[in-house]
Short mmCIF file of C-alpha atoms and ligand atoms in Angstrom, two decimals:
data_model
loop_
_atom_site.label_atom_id
_atom_site.label_comp_id
_atom_site.label_asym_id
_atom_site.label_seq_id
_atom_site.Cartn_x
_atom_site.Cartn_y
_atom_site.Cartn_z
CA MET A 115 39.08 4.85 -43.05
CA THR A 116 36.62 5.25 -40.27
CA ASN A 117 36.94 8.17 -38.01
CA LYS A 118 37.02 6.65 -34.56
CA THR A 119 36.17 9.24 -31.96
CA LYS A 120 36.19 8.43 -28.29
CA PRO A 121 32.59 8.35 -27.03
CA ALA A 122 31.81 11.40 -24.94
CA LYS A 123 31.59 10.70 -21.21
CA VAL A 124 27.91 10.53 -20.34
CA ASN A 125 26.68 11.28 -16.87
CA LYS A 126 24.58 8.44 -15.58
CA ILE A 127 21.10 9.54 -14.70
CA GLN A 128 19.90 8.48 -11.27
CA SER A 129 16.39 8.02 -9.97
CA ILE A 130 14.88 10.94 -8.08
CA ARG A 131 15.79 11.10 -4.38
CA GLY A 132 13.19 9.27 -2.33
CA MET A 133 11.75 7.49 -5.38
CA HIS A 134 12.80 3.90 -5.73
CA ASP A 135 12.84 1.12 -8.27
CA VAL A 136 11.33 -2.19 -7.30
CA LEU A 137 14.00 -4.58 -8.54
CA PRO A 138 13.34 -8.09 -9.88
CA GLU A 139 14.52 -9.69 -6.64
CA GLN A 140 12.08 -7.54 -4.66
CA SER A 141 9.01 -7.81 -6.88
CA PRO A 142 7.92 -11.30 -5.79
CA LEU A 143 7.28 -9.96 -2.28
CA TRP A 144 5.29 -7.03 -3.73
CA GLN A 145 3.29 -9.44 -5.85
CA PHE A 146 2.64 -11.73 -2.92
CA PHE A 147 1.35 -8.77 -0.89
CA GLU A 148 -0.73 -7.40 -3.75
CA SER A 149 -2.36 -10.72 -4.55
CA THR A 150 -3.09 -11.41 -0.88
CA VAL A 151 -4.76 -8.01 -0.50
CA LYS A 152 -6.74 -8.36 -3.72
CA LYS A 153 -8.03 -11.78 -2.71
CA LEU A 154 -9.01 -10.46 0.70
CA LEU A 155 -10.83 -7.44 -0.72
CA GLN A 156 -12.65 -9.60 -3.18
CA SER A 157 -13.76 -11.90 -0.38
CA TYR A 158 -15.36 -8.87 1.33
CA ALA A 159 -16.97 -7.86 -2.01
CA TYR A 160 -15.03 -4.60 -2.45
CA SER A 161 -14.57 -3.29 -6.01
CA GLU A 162 -11.48 -1.74 -7.52
CA ILE A 163 -11.45 1.85 -8.74
CA ARG A 164 -8.47 3.36 -10.59
CA MET A 165 -7.93 7.10 -10.61
CA PRO A 166 -5.31 9.20 -12.43
CA VAL A 167 -2.17 10.01 -10.45
CA VAL A 168 -2.48 13.71 -11.35
CA GLU A 169 -5.36 15.94 -10.26
CA SER A 170 -6.17 19.63 -9.99
CA THR A 171 -4.21 21.12 -7.11
CA ASP A 172 -7.42 22.58 -5.84
CA LEU A 173 -8.83 19.12 -5.11
CA PHE A 174 -6.21 18.43 -2.46
CA CYS A 175 -6.25 21.92 -0.96
CA ARG A 176 -10.00 21.74 -0.50
CA SER A 177 -10.11 18.21 0.92
CA ILE A 178 -6.94 17.57 2.91
CA GLY A 179 -6.96 21.08 4.35
CA GLU A 180 -4.80 24.16 3.75
CA VAL A 181 -3.18 23.97 7.17
CA THR A 182 -1.84 20.42 7.05
CA ASP A 183 1.67 19.05 6.52
CA ILE A 184 0.69 17.66 3.15
CA VAL A 185 -0.74 20.83 1.65
CA GLU A 186 1.65 23.22 3.36
CA LYS A 187 4.89 21.53 2.43
CA GLU A 188 4.65 18.10 0.87
CA MET A 189 2.84 18.37 -2.46
CA TYR A 190 4.42 17.96 -5.87
CA THR A 191 2.65 20.82 -7.59
CA PHE A 192 3.45 22.16 -11.04
CA GLU A 193 1.95 24.12 -13.87
CA ASP A 194 1.24 22.16 -17.00
CA ARG A 195 1.64 23.63 -20.46
CA ASN A 196 -1.76 25.27 -20.26
CA GLY A 197 -0.86 27.04 -17.05
CA ASP A 198 -3.20 24.86 -14.96
CA SER A 199 -1.98 23.99 -11.50
CA LEU A 200 -1.71 20.21 -11.18
CA THR A 201 -0.53 18.01 -8.33
CA LEU A 202 0.80 14.46 -8.15
CA ARG A 203 -1.62 12.83 -5.75
CA PRO A 204 -0.31 12.76 -2.16
CA GLU A 205 -3.11 10.38 -1.14
CA GLY A 206 -6.10 8.68 -2.76
CA THR A 207 -9.20 9.60 -0.78
CA ALA A 208 -9.67 13.01 -2.43
CA SER A 209 -9.33 11.54 -5.93
CA CYS A 210 -11.71 8.71 -5.08
CA VAL A 211 -14.34 11.15 -3.81
CA ARG A 212 -13.83 13.38 -6.84
CA SER A 213 -14.32 10.41 -9.13
CA GLY A 214 -17.38 9.17 -7.26
CA ILE A 215 -19.06 12.57 -7.47
CA GLN A 216 -18.15 13.00 -11.13
CA HIS A 217 -19.59 9.60 -12.09
CA GLY A 218 -22.60 9.57 -9.80
CA LEU A 219 -21.37 6.64 -7.73
CA PHE A 220 -22.81 8.00 -4.50
CA HIS A 221 -26.31 8.70 -5.68
CA ASN A 222 -28.61 6.49 -3.55
CA GLN A 223 -25.91 3.86 -3.50
CA GLN A 224 -23.55 2.21 -1.12
CA GLN A 225 -20.01 1.69 -2.34
CA ARG A 226 -17.13 -0.38 -1.06
CA LEU A 227 -14.07 0.59 -3.10
CA TRP A 228 -10.33 0.02 -3.17
CA TYR A 229 -7.32 1.19 -5.15
CA MET A 230 -3.62 0.58 -5.10
CA GLY A 231 -0.81 2.69 -6.42
CA PRO A 232 1.86 5.34 -6.01
CA MET A 233 1.44 8.51 -3.92
CA PHE A 234 3.83 11.45 -3.88
CA ARG A 235 4.94 13.62 -0.98
CA HIS A 236 7.98 15.85 -0.80
CA GLU A 237 9.17 14.69 2.62
CA ARG A 238 12.66 14.12 3.98
CA PRO A 239 13.50 10.61 2.73
CA GLN A 240 14.38 8.09 5.44
CA LYS A 241 13.50 4.50 6.34
CA GLY A 242 9.76 4.09 5.89
CA ARG A 243 9.37 7.56 4.42
CA TYR A 244 9.75 8.13 0.71
CA ARG A 245 8.77 10.71 -1.89
CA GLN A 246 7.08 8.15 -4.08
CA PHE A 247 5.48 5.49 -1.92
CA HIS A 248 2.61 3.12 -2.43
CA GLN A 249 -0.69 2.71 -0.70
CA VAL A 250 -3.64 0.42 -0.76
CA GLY A 251 -6.64 2.63 -0.11
CA ILE A 252 -10.07 1.43 0.91
CA GLU A 253 -13.06 3.76 0.87
CA THR A 254 -16.70 3.10 1.67
CA PHE A 255 -19.64 5.40 0.98
CA GLY A 256 -23.28 5.60 1.96
CA MET A 257 -23.05 3.87 5.34
CA SER A 258 -23.24 6.02 8.45
CA SER A 259 -23.40 3.33 11.13
CA ALA A 260 -20.45 2.00 13.11
CA ASP A 261 -20.70 -1.46 11.54
CA ILE A 262 -18.80 -0.37 8.46
CA ASP A 263 -16.08 1.22 10.63
CA ALA A 264 -15.83 -2.14 12.39
CA GLU A 265 -15.77 -4.06 9.11
CA LEU A 266 -12.83 -1.96 7.91
CA ILE A 267 -10.91 -2.69 11.09
CA LEU A 268 -11.76 -6.41 11.05
CA MET A 269 -10.70 -6.63 7.43
CA SER A 270 -7.34 -5.04 8.17
CA ALA A 271 -6.88 -7.35 11.18
CA ARG A 272 -7.55 -10.31 8.92
CA LEU A 273 -4.92 -9.04 6.50
CA TRP A 274 -2.26 -8.98 9.23
CA LYS A 275 -3.19 -12.58 10.02
CA LEU A 276 -2.93 -13.61 6.36
CA LEU A 277 0.45 -11.92 6.06
CA GLY A 278 1.72 -13.35 9.35
CA ILE A 279 2.17 -9.90 10.94
CA LYS A 280 1.85 -10.20 14.71
CA ASP A 281 3.63 -7.24 16.19
CA VAL A 282 0.99 -4.63 15.48
CA ARG A 283 -1.55 -2.86 17.69
CA LEU A 284 -4.69 -0.86 17.05
CA GLU A 285 -4.90 2.74 18.28
CA LEU A 286 -8.43 4.05 18.27
CA ASN A 287 -10.07 7.40 18.87
CA THR A 288 -13.12 9.41 18.00
CA LEU A 289 -13.05 13.02 16.88
CA GLY A 290 -16.80 13.31 17.36
CA THR A 291 -19.31 15.00 15.10
CA SER A 292 -18.31 18.37 13.69
CA GLU A 293 -20.65 20.02 16.25
CA SER A 294 -19.01 18.38 19.23
CA ARG A 295 -15.59 19.06 17.79
CA ALA A 296 -16.46 22.74 17.43
CA ALA A 297 -17.40 22.90 21.12
CA TYR A 298 -14.19 21.17 22.13
CA ARG A 299 -12.12 23.30 19.78
CA GLN A 300 -13.03 26.44 21.73
CA VAL A 301 -12.08 24.83 25.04
CA LEU A 302 -8.80 23.65 23.54
CA VAL A 303 -7.92 27.04 22.05
CA ASP A 304 -8.55 28.68 25.43
CA TYR A 305 -6.27 26.13 27.09
CA LEU A 306 -3.53 26.48 24.45
CA ASN A 307 -3.70 30.27 24.71
CA GLN A 308 -2.88 29.95 28.40
CA HIS A 309 0.29 28.08 27.44
CA LYS A 310 1.28 30.10 24.44
CA GLU A 311 4.88 30.45 25.61
CA ILE A 312 5.37 26.66 25.23
CA LEU A 313 3.97 26.45 21.70
CA ASP A 314 6.46 26.09 18.86
CA GLU A 315 6.24 28.00 15.61
CA ASP A 316 4.11 25.40 13.79
CA SER A 317 1.70 25.19 16.70
CA LEU A 318 1.35 28.95 17.01
CA ARG A 319 0.40 29.07 13.37
CA ARG A 320 -2.14 26.30 13.87
CA LEU A 321 -3.63 27.79 17.00
CA GLU A 322 -6.40 29.50 15.09
CA SER A 323 -6.57 27.44 11.92
CA ASN A 324 -6.19 23.84 13.09
CA PRO A 325 -5.71 23.62 16.88
CA LEU A 326 -6.47 19.88 17.11
CA ARG A 327 -3.37 19.14 15.08
CA ILE A 328 -1.28 20.64 17.88
CA LEU A 329 -2.21 17.59 19.98
CA ASP A 330 -0.49 15.46 17.36
CA SER A 331 2.82 17.33 17.74
CA LYS A 332 5.90 15.18 18.31
CA ASN A 333 7.83 18.11 19.86
CA PRO A 334 9.08 16.79 23.24
CA ALA A 335 9.09 20.29 24.74
CA MET A 336 5.32 20.40 24.34
CA GLN A 337 4.44 16.88 25.50
CA GLU A 338 3.68 17.67 29.12
CA MET A 339 1.42 20.56 28.17
CA ILE A 340 -0.30 18.38 25.56
CA ASP A 341 -0.80 15.53 28.02
CA ALA A 342 -2.56 17.88 30.40
CA ALA A 343 -4.83 19.37 27.74
CA PRO A 344 -8.61 18.93 28.03
CA ASP A 345 -9.81 15.62 26.60
CA LEU A 346 -12.07 15.58 23.54
CA MET A 347 -13.81 12.49 24.98
CA ASP A 348 -15.31 14.71 27.68
CA TYR A 349 -16.95 16.97 25.10
CA LEU A 350 -18.56 14.39 22.85
CA ASP A 351 -22.28 14.72 22.10
CA GLU A 352 -24.64 11.76 22.42
CA GLU A 353 -24.44 10.85 18.74
CA SER A 354 -20.64 10.71 18.82
CA LYS A 355 -20.63 8.72 22.06
CA ASP A 356 -23.18 6.21 20.72
CA HIS A 357 -21.26 5.69 17.53
CA PHE A 358 -18.03 5.08 19.39
CA LYS A 359 -19.69 2.77 21.90
CA GLN A 360 -21.19 0.69 19.11
CA LEU A 361 -17.85 0.43 17.37
CA THR A 362 -15.97 -0.65 20.49
CA THR A 363 -18.72 -3.19 21.30
CA MET A 364 -18.45 -4.70 17.82
CA LEU A 365 -14.67 -4.87 18.13
CA ASP A 366 -14.99 -6.46 21.57
CA ASN A 367 -17.41 -9.03 20.20
CA ALA A 368 -14.96 -9.90 17.45
CA GLY A 369 -12.09 -10.21 19.90
CA ILE A 370 -10.14 -7.27 18.46
CA GLU A 371 -7.94 -5.52 21.01
CA TYR A 372 -7.48 -1.77 20.81
CA ASN A 373 -6.01 1.07 22.75
CA ILE A 374 -8.14 4.20 23.05
CA ASN A 375 -5.75 7.04 22.35
CA SER A 376 -7.37 10.43 22.75
CA ARG A 377 -4.31 12.15 21.21
CA LEU A 378 -4.79 10.42 17.90
CA VAL A 379 -6.11 13.17 15.62
CA ARG A 380 -4.68 12.24 12.19
CA GLY A 381 -2.98 14.65 9.86
CA LEU A 382 -5.81 15.34 7.45
CA ASP A 383 -8.68 17.70 8.07
CA TYR A 384 -11.54 15.63 6.74
CA TYR A 385 -11.91 13.07 9.51
CA CYS A 386 -14.83 12.92 11.98
CA LYS A 387 -15.95 10.38 14.56
CA THR A 388 -13.83 7.23 14.20
CA VAL A 389 -10.10 7.50 13.59
CA PHE A 390 -7.65 4.62 13.90
CA GLU A 391 -4.08 3.58 13.22
CA TRP A 392 -2.36 0.23 13.19
CA VAL A 393 1.07 0.76 14.69
CA THR A 394 4.13 -1.43 15.12
CA ASP A 395 7.20 -0.85 17.29
CA SER A 396 9.42 -2.84 14.93
CA LEU A 397 9.97 -0.13 12.33
CA GLY A 398 11.38 2.66 14.46
CA ALA A 399 9.84 6.10 14.12
CA GLN A 400 7.79 5.27 11.02
CA GLY A 401 5.60 2.75 12.81
CA THR A 402 2.15 3.45 11.39
CA ILE A 403 1.37 0.88 8.71
CA CYS A 404 -2.30 1.64 8.24
CA ALA A 405 -4.45 4.63 9.11
CA GLY A 406 -7.95 5.83 8.50
CA GLY A 407 -11.34 6.75 9.82
CA ARG A 408 -14.67 8.29 9.04
CA TYR A 409 -15.07 11.35 6.83
CA ASP A 410 -18.79 12.07 6.59
CA GLY A 411 -18.37 15.67 5.43
CA LEU A 412 -15.95 15.25 2.58
CA VAL A 413 -18.26 14.36 -0.30
CA GLN A 414 -20.39 17.42 0.38
CA GLN A 415 -17.30 19.56 0.89
CA LEU A 416 -16.19 18.60 -2.62
CA GLY A 417 -19.53 19.44 -4.17
CA GLY A 418 -21.47 16.19 -3.86
CA ARG A 419 -24.55 15.37 -1.80
CA GLU A 420 -24.24 14.59 1.86
CA THR A 421 -22.72 11.07 1.92
CA PRO A 422 -21.35 9.27 4.96
CA ALA A 423 -17.98 7.68 4.29
CA ALA A 424 -15.19 5.77 6.00
CA GLY A 425 -11.91 4.30 4.83
CA PHE A 426 -8.24 3.74 5.43
CA ALA A 427 -4.89 3.57 3.66
CA MET A 428 -1.99 1.21 4.15
CA GLY A 429 1.62 2.07 3.42
CA ILE A 430 2.88 -0.84 1.34
CA GLU A 431 6.63 -0.18 1.80
CA ARG A 432 6.28 -0.22 5.58
CA ILE A 433 4.31 -3.48 5.52
CA LEU A 434 6.83 -5.12 3.19
CA SER A 435 9.62 -3.95 5.42
CA LEU A 436 7.92 -5.77 8.33
CA LEU A 437 7.63 -8.92 6.23
CA GLU A 438 11.28 -8.70 5.18
CA ASP A 439 12.43 -8.19 8.76
CA ALA A 440 10.44 -11.28 9.71
CA GLY A 441 12.50 -13.19 7.14
CA MET A 442 9.74 -13.75 4.64
CA GLN A 443 11.01 -14.77 1.24
CA VAL A 444 8.90 -15.22 -1.82
CA ASP A 445 10.66 -16.61 -4.81
CA ASN A 446 9.73 -16.50 -8.41
CA THR A 447 11.72 -19.45 -9.69
CA PRO A 448 10.63 -21.55 -12.65
CA ASP A 449 9.58 -25.15 -12.08
CA ILE A 450 11.24 -26.38 -15.24
CA TYR A 451 14.29 -25.23 -17.22
CA ILE A 452 14.50 -26.35 -20.84
CA VAL A 453 17.99 -27.20 -22.08
CA LEU A 454 18.27 -27.18 -25.88
CA GLN A 455 21.49 -28.61 -27.20
CA GLY A 456 22.28 -28.60 -30.88
CA ASP A 457 20.77 -26.86 -33.90
CA ASP A 458 17.81 -29.20 -34.32
CA ALA A 459 16.80 -28.94 -30.70
CA GLN A 460 17.03 -25.18 -30.86
CA LEU A 461 14.86 -25.01 -33.96
CA GLN A 462 12.21 -27.32 -32.55
CA GLY A 463 12.53 -26.46 -28.88
CA LEU A 464 10.25 -23.42 -28.59
CA SER A 465 7.33 -24.98 -30.44
CA PHE A 466 7.69 -28.13 -28.38
CA VAL A 467 7.62 -26.09 -25.18
CA GLU A 468 4.49 -24.30 -26.40
CA SER A 469 2.69 -27.63 -26.67
CA LEU A 470 3.95 -28.50 -23.20
CA ARG A 471 2.54 -25.20 -21.90
CA ASP A 472 -0.84 -26.10 -23.40
CA GLN A 473 -0.88 -29.23 -21.27
CA LEU A 474 0.69 -27.73 -18.13
CA PRO A 475 -0.77 -24.21 -17.89
CA ASP A 476 0.09 -23.77 -14.19
CA ILE A 477 3.73 -24.80 -14.43
CA ASN A 478 6.43 -22.13 -14.83
CA ILE A 479 8.81 -22.99 -17.59
CA GLN A 480 11.97 -21.14 -18.59
CA THR A 481 13.52 -22.01 -21.93
CA ASN A 482 17.22 -21.61 -22.57
CA CYS A 483 17.58 -18.92 -25.22
CA GLY A 484 20.82 -17.74 -26.71
CA GLY A 485 22.42 -21.16 -27.14
CA GLY A 486 25.48 -22.16 -25.17
CA ALA A 487 27.32 -25.37 -24.41
CA PHE A 488 25.50 -28.17 -22.60
CA LYS A 489 27.45 -27.64 -19.37
CA GLY A 490 26.73 -23.94 -19.40
CA GLN A 491 23.03 -24.54 -19.96
CA ILE A 492 22.89 -26.99 -17.05
CA LYS A 493 24.62 -24.38 -14.91
CA LYS A 494 21.98 -21.84 -15.89
CA ALA A 495 19.26 -24.38 -15.16
CA ASP A 496 20.69 -24.89 -11.71
CA LYS A 497 21.00 -21.16 -11.06
CA SER A 498 17.41 -20.58 -12.15
CA GLY A 499 16.23 -22.51 -9.11
CA ALA A 500 14.12 -24.88 -11.21
CA LYS A 501 13.42 -28.35 -9.86
CA ILE A 502 13.69 -30.04 -13.22
CA ALA A 503 15.83 -29.63 -16.30
CA LEU A 504 14.24 -31.02 -19.44
CA ILE A 505 16.96 -31.81 -21.92
CA MET A 506 16.53 -31.94 -25.66
CA GLY A 507 19.69 -32.82 -27.53
CA ASP A 508 20.34 -34.38 -30.94
CA ASP A 509 19.57 -37.88 -29.65
CA GLU A 510 16.32 -36.83 -28.05
CA VAL A 511 15.19 -35.00 -31.18
CA ALA A 512 16.04 -38.00 -33.36
CA ASN A 513 14.12 -40.38 -31.09
CA ASN A 514 11.21 -38.11 -30.17
CA THR A 515 12.20 -38.27 -26.51
CA VAL A 516 13.09 -35.86 -23.73
CA SER A 517 15.48 -36.41 -20.84
CA ILE A 518 14.53 -35.40 -17.33
CA LYS A 519 17.20 -34.35 -14.87
CA LEU A 520 16.27 -33.58 -11.29
CA LEU A 521 18.27 -30.58 -10.17
CA ARG A 522 17.55 -30.57 -6.44
CA GLU A 523 18.04 -34.23 -5.56
CA LYS A 524 20.30 -37.06 -6.53
CA ALA A 525 18.57 -39.27 -9.08
CA GLU A 526 19.39 -40.98 -12.35
CA GLN A 527 18.54 -38.96 -15.41
CA ILE A 528 15.66 -40.63 -17.23
CA THR A 529 14.52 -40.42 -20.82
CA VAL A 530 10.83 -40.54 -21.73
CA THR A 531 8.80 -40.31 -24.93
CA HIS A 532 6.84 -37.14 -25.67
CA SER A 533 3.59 -38.86 -24.78
CA GLU A 534 4.94 -39.94 -21.38
CA LEU A 535 6.38 -36.55 -20.51
CA VAL A 536 3.40 -34.78 -18.91
CA ALA A 537 2.64 -37.70 -16.61
CA ALA A 538 6.31 -37.88 -15.63
CA ILE A 539 6.43 -34.15 -14.81
CA ASN A 540 3.22 -34.30 -12.80
CA LYS A 541 4.70 -37.14 -10.76
CA ILE A 542 7.71 -35.03 -9.85
CA LEU A 543 6.11 -31.59 -9.25
P1 ATP B 637 3.01 9.80 9.00
O1 ATP B 637 2.49 10.23 10.31
O2 ATP B 637 3.89 8.60 9.07
O3 ATP B 637 3.59 10.92 8.20
P2 ATP B 637 0.53 10.18 7.63
O4 ATP B 637 -0.46 10.41 8.68
O5 ATP B 637 1.09 11.31 6.87
O6 ATP B 637 1.73 9.28 8.20
P3 ATP B 637 -1.41 8.95 5.89
O7 ATP B 637 -1.59 10.11 5.04
O8 ATP B 637 -2.44 8.56 6.86
O9 ATP B 637 0.01 9.06 6.63
O10 ATP B 637 -1.06 7.69 4.98
C1 ATP B 637 -1.40 6.35 5.34
C2 ATP B 637 -0.18 5.48 5.41
O11 ATP B 637 0.66 5.66 4.29
C3 ATP B 637 0.74 5.77 6.58
O12 ATP B 637 0.26 5.17 7.74
C4 ATP B 637 2.03 5.17 6.12
O13 ATP B 637 2.02 3.76 6.32
C5 ATP B 637 2.02 5.45 4.65
N1 ATP B 637 2.83 6.65 4.36
C6 ATP B 637 2.48 7.95 4.51
N2 ATP B 637 3.47 8.77 4.08
C7 ATP B 637 4.47 7.95 3.64
C8 ATP B 637 5.75 8.18 3.06
N3 ATP B 637 6.22 9.39 2.82
N4 ATP B 637 6.51 7.09 2.74
C9 ATP B 637 6.06 5.83 2.95
N5 ATP B 637 4.86 5.55 3.48
C10 ATP B 637 4.06 6.59 3.83
MG1 MG B 638 2.88 12.40 6.93
#
């Protein structure tokens, strides 16, 4: 006698808040986006680099800046079993620079690099803001002139065109060289000190450590004071002005529209000169789909030689959300569904389909596995979305034939010999 005990009730484990599965019905859109981006990057001769998702915590503190949202409150930091402090990467630039220094990629070389993958930030989850999200990052090294800044912007503009994204605008600013920023910083701190009573807690804390970030505040109570603050543009040195002028001229020549936004400072410390964001109004508050700029000091700051650099990152979820809202659908349906009726057909079916695959390498074929009655298999064929059902039953096996049934239009089922099959399929698809 078996001792039947009731299975214990098991709590179902859920995914972590703000970290989402990409389900089979969603993945075709991801794949469409990923392949479009990859093709584009290849056409501009950019090379892929893949970095680990975990790095020393120190890397992010030293690059992104201690007094930034990311380092102050958003990092997933933990001690590993050796007691080392590790962090799930909140962004890719720091890792990319770390890797480039470690492997000598910047030594007398220019690099145009890209990567794609998950990033982690402990933010309040909401539409367009997740704790695991995905970015495409593009980083260039060894080019100090504005042409590479322009190339990055033109490349992203081309991507929007390829994806059919229209409702997006370019916000552009320059933060100047570190010298001109230092001069401006003093003027700004003096101004902010005169309005200390309006500053919120975050801003008071940043007053000494990172005053430019105060300009980026979304606090409505501070907007008027921020709008009236001295303008960085008025404190730029000649080098910064020239660089910006060259960039805007190149963009003008290429017919790229932009809005110069002197309040755009970006949330990471390492930027200098050019900063930009592509913004849409269609996604509500989380409207920035792509952001970047120049970061000439970062390689040196992380222990490498002085290396000019510029790049940007795109938030994939936000871009996909735009595509979905625009009604874009990418399906992943097979072209052909193979119906195998009867024992003989089932035994011979798979090897027959393999030979078909040899001849039709670009056609997607789904084979009925797990048996089932003829009617049920035809139902599955229909549900699969395939255009054609290829039917192998006892008769077909006996006569070395296959029957072709068109699933999306009214037509007589036809039966062809094996040698006629490929030509018949090519005629239909
Ligand atoms: P935001 O102002 O929206 O917080 P950010 O300045 O922190 O953005 P970056 O670090 O510049 O963002 O990252 C580049 C892009 O990555 C953003 O423009 C956005 O599209 C995307 N992104 C950033 N954080 C998230 C997140 N938590 N969830 C989804 N996408 C994100
Ligand atoms: Mg952020």
